[in-house]
mmCIF file of C-alpha atoms in Angstrom:
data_model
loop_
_atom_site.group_PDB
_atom_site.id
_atom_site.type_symbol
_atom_site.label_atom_id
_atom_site.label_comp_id
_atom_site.label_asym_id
_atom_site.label_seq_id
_atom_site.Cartn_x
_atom_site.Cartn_y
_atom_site.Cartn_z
ATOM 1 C CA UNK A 1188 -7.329 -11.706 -3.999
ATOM 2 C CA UNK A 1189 -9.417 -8.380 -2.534
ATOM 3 C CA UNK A 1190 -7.960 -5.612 -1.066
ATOM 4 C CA UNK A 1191 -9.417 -2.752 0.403
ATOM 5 C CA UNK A 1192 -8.688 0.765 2.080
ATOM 6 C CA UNK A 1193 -9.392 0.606 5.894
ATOM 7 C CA UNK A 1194 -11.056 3.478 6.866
ATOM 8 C CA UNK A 1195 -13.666 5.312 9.161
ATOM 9 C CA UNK A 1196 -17.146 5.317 8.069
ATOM 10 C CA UNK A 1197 -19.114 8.152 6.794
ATOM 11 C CA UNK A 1198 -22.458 6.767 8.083
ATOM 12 C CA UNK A 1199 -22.208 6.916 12.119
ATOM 13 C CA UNK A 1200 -25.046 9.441 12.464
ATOM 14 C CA UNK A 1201 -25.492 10.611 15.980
ATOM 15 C CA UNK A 1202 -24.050 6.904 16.637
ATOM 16 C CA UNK A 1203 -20.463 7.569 17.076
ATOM 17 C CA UNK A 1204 -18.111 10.170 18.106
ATOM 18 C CA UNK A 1205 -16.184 12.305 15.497
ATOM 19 C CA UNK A 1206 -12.792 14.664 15.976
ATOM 20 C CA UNK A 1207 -13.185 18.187 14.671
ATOM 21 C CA UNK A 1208 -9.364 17.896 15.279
ATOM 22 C CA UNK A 1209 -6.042 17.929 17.450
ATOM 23 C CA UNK A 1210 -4.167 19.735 19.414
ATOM 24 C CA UNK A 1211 0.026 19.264 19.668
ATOM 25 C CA UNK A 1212 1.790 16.138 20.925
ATOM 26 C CA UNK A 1213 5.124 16.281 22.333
ATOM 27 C CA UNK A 1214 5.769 13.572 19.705
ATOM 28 C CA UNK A 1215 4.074 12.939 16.324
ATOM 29 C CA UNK A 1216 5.998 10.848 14.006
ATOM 30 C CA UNK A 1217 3.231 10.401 12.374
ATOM 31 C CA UNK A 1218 4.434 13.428 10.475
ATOM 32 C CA UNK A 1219 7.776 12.092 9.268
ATOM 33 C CA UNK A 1220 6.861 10.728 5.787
ATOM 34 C CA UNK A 1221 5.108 13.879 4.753
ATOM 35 C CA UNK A 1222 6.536 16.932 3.345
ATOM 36 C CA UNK A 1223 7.893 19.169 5.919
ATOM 37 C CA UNK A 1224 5.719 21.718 4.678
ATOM 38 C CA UNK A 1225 2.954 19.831 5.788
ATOM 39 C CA UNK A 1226 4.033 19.896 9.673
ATOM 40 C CA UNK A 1227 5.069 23.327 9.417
ATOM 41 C CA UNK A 1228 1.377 24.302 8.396
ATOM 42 C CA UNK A 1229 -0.164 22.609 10.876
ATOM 43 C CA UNK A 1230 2.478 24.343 13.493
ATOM 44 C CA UNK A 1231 1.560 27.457 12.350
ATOM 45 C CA UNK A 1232 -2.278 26.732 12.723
ATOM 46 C CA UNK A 1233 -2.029 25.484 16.037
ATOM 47 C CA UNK A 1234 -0.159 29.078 16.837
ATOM 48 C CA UNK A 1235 -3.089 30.734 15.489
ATOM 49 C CA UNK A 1236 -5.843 28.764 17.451
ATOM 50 C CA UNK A 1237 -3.769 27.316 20.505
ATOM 51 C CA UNK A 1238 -5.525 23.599 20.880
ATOM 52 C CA UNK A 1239 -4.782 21.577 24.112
ATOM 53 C CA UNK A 1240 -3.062 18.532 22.922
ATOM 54 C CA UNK A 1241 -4.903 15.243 21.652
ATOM 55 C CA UNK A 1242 -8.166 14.620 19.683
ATOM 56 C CA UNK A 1243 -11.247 17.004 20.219
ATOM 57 C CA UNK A 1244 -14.977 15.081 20.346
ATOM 58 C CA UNK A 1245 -17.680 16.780 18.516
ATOM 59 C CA UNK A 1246 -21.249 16.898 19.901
ATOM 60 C CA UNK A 1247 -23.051 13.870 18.703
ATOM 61 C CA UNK A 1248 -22.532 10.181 19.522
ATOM 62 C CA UNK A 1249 -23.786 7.805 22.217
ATOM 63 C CA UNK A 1250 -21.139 5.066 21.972
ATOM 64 C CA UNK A 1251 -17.245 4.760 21.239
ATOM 65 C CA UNK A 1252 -16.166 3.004 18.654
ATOM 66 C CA UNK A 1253 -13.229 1.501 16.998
ATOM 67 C CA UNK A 1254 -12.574 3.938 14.821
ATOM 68 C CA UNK A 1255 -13.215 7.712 14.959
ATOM 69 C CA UNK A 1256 -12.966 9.901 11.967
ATOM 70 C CA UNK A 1257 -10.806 12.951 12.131
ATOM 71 C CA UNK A 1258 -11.935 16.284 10.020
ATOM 72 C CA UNK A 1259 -8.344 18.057 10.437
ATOM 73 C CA UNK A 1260 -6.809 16.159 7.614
ATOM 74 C CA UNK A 1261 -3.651 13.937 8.268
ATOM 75 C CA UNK A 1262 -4.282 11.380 9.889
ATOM 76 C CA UNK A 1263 -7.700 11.088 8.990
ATOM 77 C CA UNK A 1264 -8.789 8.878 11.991
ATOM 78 C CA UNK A 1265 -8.006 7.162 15.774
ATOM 79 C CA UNK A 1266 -8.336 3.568 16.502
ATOM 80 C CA UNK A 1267 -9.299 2.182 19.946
ATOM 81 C CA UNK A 1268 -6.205 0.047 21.496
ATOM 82 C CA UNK A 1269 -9.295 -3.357 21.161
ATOM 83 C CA UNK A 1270 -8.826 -2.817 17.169
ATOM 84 C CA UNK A 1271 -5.251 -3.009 17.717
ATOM 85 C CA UNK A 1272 -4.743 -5.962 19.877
ATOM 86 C CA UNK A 1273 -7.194 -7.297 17.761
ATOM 87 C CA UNK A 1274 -3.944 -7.145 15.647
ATOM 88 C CA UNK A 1275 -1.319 -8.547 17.211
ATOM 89 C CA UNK A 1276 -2.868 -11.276 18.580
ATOM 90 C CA UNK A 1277 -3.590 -12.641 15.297
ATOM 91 C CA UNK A 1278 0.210 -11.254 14.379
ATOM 92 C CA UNK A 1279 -0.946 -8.821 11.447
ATOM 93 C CA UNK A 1280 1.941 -6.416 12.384
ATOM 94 C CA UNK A 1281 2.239 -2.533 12.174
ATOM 95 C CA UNK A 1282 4.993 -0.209 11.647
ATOM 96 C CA UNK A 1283 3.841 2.144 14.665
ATOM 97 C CA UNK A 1284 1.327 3.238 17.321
ATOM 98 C CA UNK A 1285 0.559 6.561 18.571
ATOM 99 C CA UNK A 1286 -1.195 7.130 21.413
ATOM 100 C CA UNK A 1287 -3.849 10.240 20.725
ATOM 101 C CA UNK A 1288 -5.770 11.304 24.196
ATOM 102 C CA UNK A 1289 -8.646 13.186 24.236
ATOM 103 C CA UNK A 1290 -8.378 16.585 25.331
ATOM 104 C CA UNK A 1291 -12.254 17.326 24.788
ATOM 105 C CA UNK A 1292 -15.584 15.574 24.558
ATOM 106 C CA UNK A 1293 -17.973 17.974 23.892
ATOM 107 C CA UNK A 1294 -20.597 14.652 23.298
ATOM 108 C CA UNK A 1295 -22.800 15.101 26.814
ATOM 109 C CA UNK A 1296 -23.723 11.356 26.086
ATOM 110 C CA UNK A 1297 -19.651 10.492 25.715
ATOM 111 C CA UNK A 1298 -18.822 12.524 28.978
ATOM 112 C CA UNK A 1299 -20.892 9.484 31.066
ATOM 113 C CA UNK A 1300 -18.745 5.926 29.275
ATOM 114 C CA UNK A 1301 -15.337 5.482 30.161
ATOM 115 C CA UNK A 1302 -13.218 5.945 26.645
ATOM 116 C CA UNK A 1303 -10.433 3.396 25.310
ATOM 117 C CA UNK A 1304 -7.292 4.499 24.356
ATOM 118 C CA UNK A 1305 -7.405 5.929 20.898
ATOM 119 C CA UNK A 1306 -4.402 5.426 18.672
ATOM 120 C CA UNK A 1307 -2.957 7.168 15.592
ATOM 121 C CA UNK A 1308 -2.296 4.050 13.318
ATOM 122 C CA UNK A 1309 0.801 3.754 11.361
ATOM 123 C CA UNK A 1310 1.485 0.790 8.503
ATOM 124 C CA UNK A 1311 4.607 -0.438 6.749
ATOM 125 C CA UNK A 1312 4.828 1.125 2.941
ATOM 126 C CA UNK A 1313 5.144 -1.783 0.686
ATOM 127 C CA UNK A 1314 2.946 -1.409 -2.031
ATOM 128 C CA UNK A 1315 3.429 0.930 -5.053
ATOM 129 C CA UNK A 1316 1.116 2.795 -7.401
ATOM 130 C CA UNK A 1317 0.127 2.197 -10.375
ATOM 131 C CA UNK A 1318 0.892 5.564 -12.232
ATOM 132 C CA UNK A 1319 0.935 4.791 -15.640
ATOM 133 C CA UNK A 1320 -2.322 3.342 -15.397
ATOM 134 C CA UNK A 1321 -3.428 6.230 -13.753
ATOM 135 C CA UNK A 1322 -2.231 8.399 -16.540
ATOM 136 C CA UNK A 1323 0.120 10.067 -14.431
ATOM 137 C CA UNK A 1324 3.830 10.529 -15.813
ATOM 138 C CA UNK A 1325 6.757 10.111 -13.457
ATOM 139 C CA UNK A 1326 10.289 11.373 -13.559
ATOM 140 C CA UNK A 1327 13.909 9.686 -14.300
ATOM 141 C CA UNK A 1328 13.238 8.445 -10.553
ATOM 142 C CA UNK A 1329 10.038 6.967 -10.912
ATOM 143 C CA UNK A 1330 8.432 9.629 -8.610
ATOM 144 C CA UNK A 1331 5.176 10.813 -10.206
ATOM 145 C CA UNK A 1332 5.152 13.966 -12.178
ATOM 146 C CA UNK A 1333 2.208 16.093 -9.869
ATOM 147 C CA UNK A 1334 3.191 19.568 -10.830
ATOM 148 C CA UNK A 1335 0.556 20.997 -11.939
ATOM 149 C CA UNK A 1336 -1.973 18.597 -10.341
ATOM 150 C CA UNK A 1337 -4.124 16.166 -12.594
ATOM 151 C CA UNK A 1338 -7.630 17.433 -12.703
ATOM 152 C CA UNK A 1339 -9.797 15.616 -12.730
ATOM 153 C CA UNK A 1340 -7.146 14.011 -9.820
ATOM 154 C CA UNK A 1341 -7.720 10.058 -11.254
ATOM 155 C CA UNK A 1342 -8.931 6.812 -8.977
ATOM 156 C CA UNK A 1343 -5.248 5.648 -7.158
ATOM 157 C CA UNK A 1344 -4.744 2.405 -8.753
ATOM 158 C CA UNK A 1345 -2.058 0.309 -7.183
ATOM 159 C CA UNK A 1346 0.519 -2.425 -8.181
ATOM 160 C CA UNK A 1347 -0.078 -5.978 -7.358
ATOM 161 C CA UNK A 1348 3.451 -7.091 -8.312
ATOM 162 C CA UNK A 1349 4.843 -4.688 -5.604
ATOM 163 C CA UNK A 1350 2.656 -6.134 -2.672
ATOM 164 C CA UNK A 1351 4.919 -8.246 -0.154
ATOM 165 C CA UNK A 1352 2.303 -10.296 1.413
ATOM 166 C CA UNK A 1353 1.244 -7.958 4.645
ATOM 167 C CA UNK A 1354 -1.969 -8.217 5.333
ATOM 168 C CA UNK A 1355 -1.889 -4.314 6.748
ATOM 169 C CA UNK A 1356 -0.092 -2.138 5.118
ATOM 170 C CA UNK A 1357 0.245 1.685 3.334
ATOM 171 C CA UNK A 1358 1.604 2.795 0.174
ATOM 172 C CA UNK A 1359 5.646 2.983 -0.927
ATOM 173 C CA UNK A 1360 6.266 6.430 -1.575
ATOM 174 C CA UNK A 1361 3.001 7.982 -0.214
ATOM 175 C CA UNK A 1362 2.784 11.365 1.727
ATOM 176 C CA UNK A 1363 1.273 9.088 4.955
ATOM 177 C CA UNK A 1364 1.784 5.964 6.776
ATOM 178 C CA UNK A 1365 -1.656 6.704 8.257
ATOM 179 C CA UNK A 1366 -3.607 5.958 5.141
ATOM 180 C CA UNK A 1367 -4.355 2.774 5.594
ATOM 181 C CA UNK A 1368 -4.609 -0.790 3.097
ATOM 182 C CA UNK A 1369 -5.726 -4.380 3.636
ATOM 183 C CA UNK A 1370 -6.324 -7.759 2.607
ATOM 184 C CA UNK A 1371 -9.944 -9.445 3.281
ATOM 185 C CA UNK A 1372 -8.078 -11.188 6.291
ATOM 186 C CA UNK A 1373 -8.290 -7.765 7.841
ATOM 187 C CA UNK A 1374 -11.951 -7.256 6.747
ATOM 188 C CA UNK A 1375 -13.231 -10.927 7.902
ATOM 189 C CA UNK A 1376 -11.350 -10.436 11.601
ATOM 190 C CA UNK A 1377 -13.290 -6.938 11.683
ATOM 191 C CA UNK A 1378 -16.520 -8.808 10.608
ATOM 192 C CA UNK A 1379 -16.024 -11.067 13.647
ATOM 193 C CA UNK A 1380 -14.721 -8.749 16.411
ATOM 194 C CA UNK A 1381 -17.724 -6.471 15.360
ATOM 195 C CA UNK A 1382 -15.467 -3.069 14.982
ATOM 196 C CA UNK A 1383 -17.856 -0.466 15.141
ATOM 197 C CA UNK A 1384 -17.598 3.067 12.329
ATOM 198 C CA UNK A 1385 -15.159 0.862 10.381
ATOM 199 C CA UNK A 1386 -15.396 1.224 6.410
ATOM 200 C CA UNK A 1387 -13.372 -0.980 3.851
ATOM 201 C CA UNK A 1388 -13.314 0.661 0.310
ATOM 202 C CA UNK A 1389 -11.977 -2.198 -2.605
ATOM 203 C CA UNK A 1390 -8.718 -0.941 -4.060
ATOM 204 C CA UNK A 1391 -8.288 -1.134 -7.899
ATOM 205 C CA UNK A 1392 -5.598 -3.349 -8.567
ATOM 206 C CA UNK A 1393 -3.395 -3.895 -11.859
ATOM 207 C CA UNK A 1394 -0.457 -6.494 -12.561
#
């Protein structure tokens, strides 16, 4: 069985629109599974450069598309509310939706089409990694040993044993719900709803 890493693609061009960023939601639990060091960062960034709240659009792009890539870092892209009742109606669930609005298109072409709803994409952890055959050593609690980082930082390698059977889904134990994995069910229903900037990367797998 294939499984890949749904994710935004790095060819768009002038094509599609890209986020230079975000500005503060009332609500992100997006954040929740990360380290609260991470939020507090970003809370302090957005105190030096104030941001009105939801996604920024870069110059560049003529169309919208499923999927928009994001350059802030966590979560690395938006998906249009058509990818995700693509979704549900063929019940692949998800453990949460976000809406993300757009505070800013800065795309003249953009500023003329009506935009979808844009999402921050959550999926249930279920799947573990792989460490040992990563080379990574873990602790008395199976959490891996990071401190000081690996370099080079080795290919993520993940567990088939651990996988429940979703066909969407992120890792156990990972720093983001956003990062997003799938089974080729996910790929072929992309292939024939036509998602547009959409990228799936084969995962390395190991029993």
């Amino acid at each position: 069985m294939k499984f890949y890493e749904l994710t935004h693609s790095h060819m768009g061009g002038r094509t599609f629109p890209w986020a230079s960023g975000y500005g503060p939601l009332p609500q992100m639990p997006f954040f929740e599974g990360m380290q609260p060091i991470v939020y507090e960062r970003r809370l302090q960034y957005w105190k030096v450069d104030p941001t009105l709240p939801g996604m920024a659009i870069d110059p560049g792009g003529r169309c919208w598309s499923h999927v928009i890539g994001c350059g802030l870092g966590w979560p690395h892209q938006f998906v249009s509310e058509y990818l995700i009742q693509d979704l549900a109606e063929h019940a692949i669930p998800i453990l949460r939706a976000t809406e993300m609005p757009i505070a800013k298109i800065m795309a003249k072409a953009l500023q003329k089409i009506p935009a979808p709803k844009y999402y921050v994409l959550e999926a249930i952890p279920v799947i573990d990694k792989a460490w040992d055959a990563m080379g990574i050593k873990v602790d008395e609690n199976g959490r891996p040993i990071l401190q000081p980082p690996p370099k080079p930082y080795p290919k993520s390698k993940f567990r088939l044993s651990s996988w429940n059977g979703l066909d969407l889904f992120s890792h156990s134990g990972g720093a983001s719900t956003t990062t997003l994995y799938c089974t080729k069910r996910v790929k072929d229903l992309a292939e024939r709803k036509k998602w547009t900037n959409v990228e799936f990367k084969p995962l390395d797998m190991v029993d």
